[in-house]
XYZ file of C-alpha atoms in Angstrom:
334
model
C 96.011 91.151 66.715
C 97.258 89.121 69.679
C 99.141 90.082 72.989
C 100.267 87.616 75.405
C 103.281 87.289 77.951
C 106.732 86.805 77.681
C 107.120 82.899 76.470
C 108.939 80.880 79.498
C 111.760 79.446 77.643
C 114.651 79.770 80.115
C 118.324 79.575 80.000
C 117.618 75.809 78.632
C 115.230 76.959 75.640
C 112.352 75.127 76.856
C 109.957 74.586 74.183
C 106.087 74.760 74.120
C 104.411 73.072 71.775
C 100.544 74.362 73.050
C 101.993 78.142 72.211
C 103.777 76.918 68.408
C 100.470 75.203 67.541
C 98.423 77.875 68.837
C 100.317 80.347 66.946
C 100.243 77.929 63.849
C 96.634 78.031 63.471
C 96.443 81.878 63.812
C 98.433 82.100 60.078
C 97.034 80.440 57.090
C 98.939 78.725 54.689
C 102.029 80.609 53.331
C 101.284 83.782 55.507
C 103.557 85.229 58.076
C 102.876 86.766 60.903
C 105.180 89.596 62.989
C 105.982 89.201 66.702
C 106.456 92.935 68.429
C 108.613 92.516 71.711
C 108.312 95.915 73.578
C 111.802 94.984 75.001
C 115.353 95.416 73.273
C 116.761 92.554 72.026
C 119.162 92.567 75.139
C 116.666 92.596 77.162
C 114.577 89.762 76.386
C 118.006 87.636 76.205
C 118.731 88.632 80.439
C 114.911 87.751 80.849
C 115.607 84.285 79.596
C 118.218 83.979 82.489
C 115.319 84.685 84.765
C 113.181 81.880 83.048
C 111.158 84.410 80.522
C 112.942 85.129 77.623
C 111.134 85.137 73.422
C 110.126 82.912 70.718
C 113.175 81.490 68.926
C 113.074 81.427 64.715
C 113.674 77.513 64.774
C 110.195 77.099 66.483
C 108.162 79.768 65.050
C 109.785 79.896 61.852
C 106.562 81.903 60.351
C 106.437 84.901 62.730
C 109.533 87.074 62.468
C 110.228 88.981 65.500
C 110.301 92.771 66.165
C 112.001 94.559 69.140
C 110.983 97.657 69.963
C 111.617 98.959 73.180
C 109.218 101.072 75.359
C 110.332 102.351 79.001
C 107.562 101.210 81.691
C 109.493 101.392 85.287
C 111.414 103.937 86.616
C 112.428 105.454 83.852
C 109.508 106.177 82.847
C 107.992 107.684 86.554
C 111.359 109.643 86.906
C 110.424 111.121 83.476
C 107.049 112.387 84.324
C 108.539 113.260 87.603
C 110.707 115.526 86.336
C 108.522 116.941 83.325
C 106.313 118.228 86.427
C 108.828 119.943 88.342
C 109.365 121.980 85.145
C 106.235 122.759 84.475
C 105.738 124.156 87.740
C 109.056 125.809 87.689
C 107.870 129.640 86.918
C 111.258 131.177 87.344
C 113.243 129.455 84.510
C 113.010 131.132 81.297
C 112.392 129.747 77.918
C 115.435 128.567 76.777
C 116.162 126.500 80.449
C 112.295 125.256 80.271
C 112.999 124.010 76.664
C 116.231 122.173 78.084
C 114.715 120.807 80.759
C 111.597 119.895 78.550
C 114.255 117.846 76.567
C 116.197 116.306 79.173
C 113.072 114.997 80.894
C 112.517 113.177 77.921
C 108.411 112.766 77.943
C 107.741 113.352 74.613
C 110.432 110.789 73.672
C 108.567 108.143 75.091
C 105.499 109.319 73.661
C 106.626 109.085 69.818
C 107.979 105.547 70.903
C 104.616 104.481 71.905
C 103.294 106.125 68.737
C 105.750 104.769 66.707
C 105.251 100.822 67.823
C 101.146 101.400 67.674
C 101.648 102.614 63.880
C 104.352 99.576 63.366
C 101.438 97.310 64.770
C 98.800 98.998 62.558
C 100.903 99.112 59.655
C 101.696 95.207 59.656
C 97.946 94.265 59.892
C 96.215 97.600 57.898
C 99.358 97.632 55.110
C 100.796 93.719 55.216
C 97.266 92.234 56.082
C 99.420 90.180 58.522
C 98.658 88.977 62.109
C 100.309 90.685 64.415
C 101.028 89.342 68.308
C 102.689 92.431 70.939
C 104.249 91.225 73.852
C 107.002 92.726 76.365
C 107.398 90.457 80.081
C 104.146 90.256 81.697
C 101.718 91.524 78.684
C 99.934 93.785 81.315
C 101.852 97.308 80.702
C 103.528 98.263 77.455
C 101.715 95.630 75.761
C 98.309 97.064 76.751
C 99.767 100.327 75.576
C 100.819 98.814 72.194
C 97.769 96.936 71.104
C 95.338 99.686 72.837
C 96.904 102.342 70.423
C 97.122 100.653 67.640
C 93.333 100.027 68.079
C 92.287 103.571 67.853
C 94.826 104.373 64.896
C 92.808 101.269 63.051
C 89.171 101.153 64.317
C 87.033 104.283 63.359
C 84.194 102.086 66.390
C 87.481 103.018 69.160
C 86.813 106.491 68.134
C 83.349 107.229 69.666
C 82.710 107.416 73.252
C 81.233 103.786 74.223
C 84.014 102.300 71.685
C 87.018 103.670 73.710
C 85.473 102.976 77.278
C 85.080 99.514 75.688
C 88.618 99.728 74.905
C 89.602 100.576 78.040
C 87.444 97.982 79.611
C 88.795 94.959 77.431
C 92.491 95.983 76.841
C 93.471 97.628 80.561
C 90.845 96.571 82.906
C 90.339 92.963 81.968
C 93.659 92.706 80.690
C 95.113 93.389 84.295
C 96.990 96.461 84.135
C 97.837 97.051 87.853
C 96.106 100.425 88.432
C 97.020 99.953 92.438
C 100.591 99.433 91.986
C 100.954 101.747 88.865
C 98.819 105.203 90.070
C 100.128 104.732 94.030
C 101.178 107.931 94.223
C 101.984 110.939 92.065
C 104.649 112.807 90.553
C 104.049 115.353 93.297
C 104.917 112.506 95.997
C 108.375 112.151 97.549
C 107.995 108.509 97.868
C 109.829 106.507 94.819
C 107.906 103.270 94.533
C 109.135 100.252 92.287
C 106.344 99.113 90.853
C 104.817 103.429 90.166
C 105.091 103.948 86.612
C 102.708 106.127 84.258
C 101.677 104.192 81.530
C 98.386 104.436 81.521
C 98.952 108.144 81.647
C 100.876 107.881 78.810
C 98.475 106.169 76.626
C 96.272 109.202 77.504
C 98.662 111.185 76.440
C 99.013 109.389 72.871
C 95.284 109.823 72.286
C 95.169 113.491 73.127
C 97.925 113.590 70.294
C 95.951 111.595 68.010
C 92.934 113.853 68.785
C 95.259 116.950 68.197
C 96.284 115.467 64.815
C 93.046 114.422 64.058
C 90.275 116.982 65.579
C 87.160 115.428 64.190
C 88.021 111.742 63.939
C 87.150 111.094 67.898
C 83.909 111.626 69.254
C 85.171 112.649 72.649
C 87.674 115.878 73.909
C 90.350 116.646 76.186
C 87.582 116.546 78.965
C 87.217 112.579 79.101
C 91.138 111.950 78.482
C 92.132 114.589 81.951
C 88.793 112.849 83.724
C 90.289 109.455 82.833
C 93.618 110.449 84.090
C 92.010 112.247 87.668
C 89.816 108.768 88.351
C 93.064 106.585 87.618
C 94.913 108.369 90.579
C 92.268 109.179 92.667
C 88.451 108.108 92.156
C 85.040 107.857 93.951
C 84.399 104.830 91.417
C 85.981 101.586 91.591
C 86.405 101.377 87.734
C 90.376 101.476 88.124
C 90.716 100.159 91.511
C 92.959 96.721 92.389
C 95.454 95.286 90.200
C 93.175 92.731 87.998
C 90.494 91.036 87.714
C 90.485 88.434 90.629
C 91.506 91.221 92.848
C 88.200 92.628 92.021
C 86.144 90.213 92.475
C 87.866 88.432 95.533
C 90.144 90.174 97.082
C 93.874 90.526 97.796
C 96.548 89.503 100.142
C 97.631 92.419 102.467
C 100.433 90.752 105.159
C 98.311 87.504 106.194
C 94.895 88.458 105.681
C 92.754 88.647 102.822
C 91.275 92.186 102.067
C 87.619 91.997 100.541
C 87.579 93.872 97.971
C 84.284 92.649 95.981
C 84.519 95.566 93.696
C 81.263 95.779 91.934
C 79.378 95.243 95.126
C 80.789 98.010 97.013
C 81.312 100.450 94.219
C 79.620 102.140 91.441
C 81.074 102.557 88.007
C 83.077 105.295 86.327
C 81.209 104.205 82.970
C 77.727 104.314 84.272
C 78.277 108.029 85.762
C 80.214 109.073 82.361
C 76.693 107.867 80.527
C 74.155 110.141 81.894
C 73.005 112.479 79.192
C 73.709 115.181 81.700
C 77.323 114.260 81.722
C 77.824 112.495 78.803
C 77.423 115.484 76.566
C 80.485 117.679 78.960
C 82.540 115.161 76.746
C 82.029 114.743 73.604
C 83.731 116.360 70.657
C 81.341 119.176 69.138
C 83.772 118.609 65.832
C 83.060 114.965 65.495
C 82.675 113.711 62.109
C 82.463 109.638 61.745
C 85.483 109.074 59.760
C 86.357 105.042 58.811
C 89.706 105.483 57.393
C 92.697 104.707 59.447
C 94.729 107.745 61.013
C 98.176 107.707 60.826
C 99.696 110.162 63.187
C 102.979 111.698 62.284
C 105.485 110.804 65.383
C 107.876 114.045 63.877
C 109.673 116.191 66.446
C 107.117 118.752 65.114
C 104.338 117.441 65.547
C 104.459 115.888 69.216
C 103.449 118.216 71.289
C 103.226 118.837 75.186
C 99.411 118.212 76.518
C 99.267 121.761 78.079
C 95.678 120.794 79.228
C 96.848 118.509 82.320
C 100.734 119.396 82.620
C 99.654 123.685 82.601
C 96.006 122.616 83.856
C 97.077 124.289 87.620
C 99.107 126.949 86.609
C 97.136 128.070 83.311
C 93.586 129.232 83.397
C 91.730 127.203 80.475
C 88.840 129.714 80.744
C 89.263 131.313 77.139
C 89.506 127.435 76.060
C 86.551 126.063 77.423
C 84.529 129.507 76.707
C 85.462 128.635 73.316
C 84.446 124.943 73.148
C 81.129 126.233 74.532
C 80.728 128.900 71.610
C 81.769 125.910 69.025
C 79.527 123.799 70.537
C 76.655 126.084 70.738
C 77.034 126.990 66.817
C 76.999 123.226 66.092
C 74.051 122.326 67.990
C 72.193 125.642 66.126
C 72.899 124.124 63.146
């Protein structure tokens, strides 16, 4: 599996032959490989206008492309803006909160992020083909793409170090930009640009996965709403900046440079998460290693609403957690 950016073809089809070789040597003779563009087909044509644009057949006549779009602006913010309002609306009744529920459309985008990861894992798992995701800048729905489809595949992105490697190699490094993207929150009446939720939704996907799957992740609910909390607001500096450089250097706030130096001035998330004291508040009492692949089903059905952070204020999780405890407690007796 490869991700990338958008190639910079342009409204004159530039051609480059560095990316056609490169992607020449990934496929050996007489394979094929798929390209996944997270944008519609329309999309990636206007991009081209604006100097992006996607691989054309004539030049990568071996890859065959893929378009399937994912929301990662404002669409995507308004949607989780509006699927909080209605959580926290306690005067509708059912058949309003299942309308609104709808119209917010949240669990839409989460069976299309579901439903690219499994077309990702299904071309390399099923096809034994190479597989390169890509939407514009390869730091959002990308990440999303090729970060799901590693959990579906990889029983090691099912324990507890595996997925905060995960999140580590295909968010931090990658460059998703956790300051532009977690600015605010839905509860905020500011409407930023560049706010959108995706790595929220990617939480969201593996709480479904874990739902589908309850012992084929070594870790619970309690890591996926801690991730979430430390993403918006965090004593670490695990998610802070926008990439890499940013952490290590700095960034550009008017005309001055803002130190940042991350990993001087900060401790990490990962190294608190670690302590056996802590470590063990997260882990999945259920677990069983399991190396198969898990294919989620992306049915209307079976996508369900993650009541443990959207009902987390308004609904006490006492009985829940008094029953993890119990199972826990049986488990370790035995």
């Amino acid at each position: 599996m490869l991700r990338s950016s958008q190639p910079l073809t342009g409204p004159n089809r530039k051609r480059c032959r560095e990316d056609e070789m490169l992607l020449g040597t990934v496929l050996d003779e007489g394979e094929r490989g798929f390209i996944i563009d997270t944008r519609s087909a329309q999309a990636a044509k206007q991009a081209r206008m604006m100097g992006g644009g996607t691989e054309p057949k004539s030049s990568y006549p071996r890859w065959r492309r893929l378009h399937r779009p994912l929301e990662r602006g404002r669409p995507l913010q308004e949607s989780f803006i509006k699927l909080v309002e209605a959580c926290n609306d306690s005067s509708i009744n059912m058949d309003r909160w299942l309308s609104r529920l709808e119209s917010c459309r949240w669990l839409s985008h989460v069976k299309a992020a579901l439903s690219t990861a499994c077309l990702a894992a299904q071309c390399m798992d099923r096809e034994e083909a190479s597989v390169l995701v890509h939407g514009a800048e390869g730091t959002d729905t990308t990440l999303l793409v090729t970060a799901l489809a590693q959990v579906i595949l990889d029983p090691s992105c099912r324990t507890l170090a595996g997925f905060q490697g995960l999140l580590e190699r295909e968010w931090i490094e990658a460059g998703h930009p956790f300051h532009l993207r977690c600015a605010r929150s839905a509860y905020s009446h500011a409407r930023l640009k560049q706010e959108a939720p995706l790595f929220l939704l990617f939480l969201d996907c593996v709480w479904q996965l874990s739902r589908q799957f309850p012992f084929s992740l070594e870790f619970g609910e309690h890591l996926l709403l801690t991730l979430f909390d430390n993403a918006y607001a965090s004593a670490y500096g695990t998610f802070l900046c926008n990439n890499e450089k940013e952490r290590q250097v700095g960034r550009e706030v008017g005309t001055a440079l803002c130190l940042c130096k991350v990993k001087e001035s900060t401790h990490s998330l990962w190294a608190w998460l670690n302590q056996p004291g802590e470590k063990k508040k997260y882990l999945n009492p259920l677990y069983s290693h399991n190396t198969l692949v898990i294919w989620p089903s992306v049915e209307p059905q079976s996508i369900q609403l993650w009541q443990g952070l959207f009902f987390r204020w308004i609904r006490s999780s006492q009985y829940l957690d008094e029953a993890w405890a119990e199972i826990q407690r049986l488990v370790e007796g035995n």
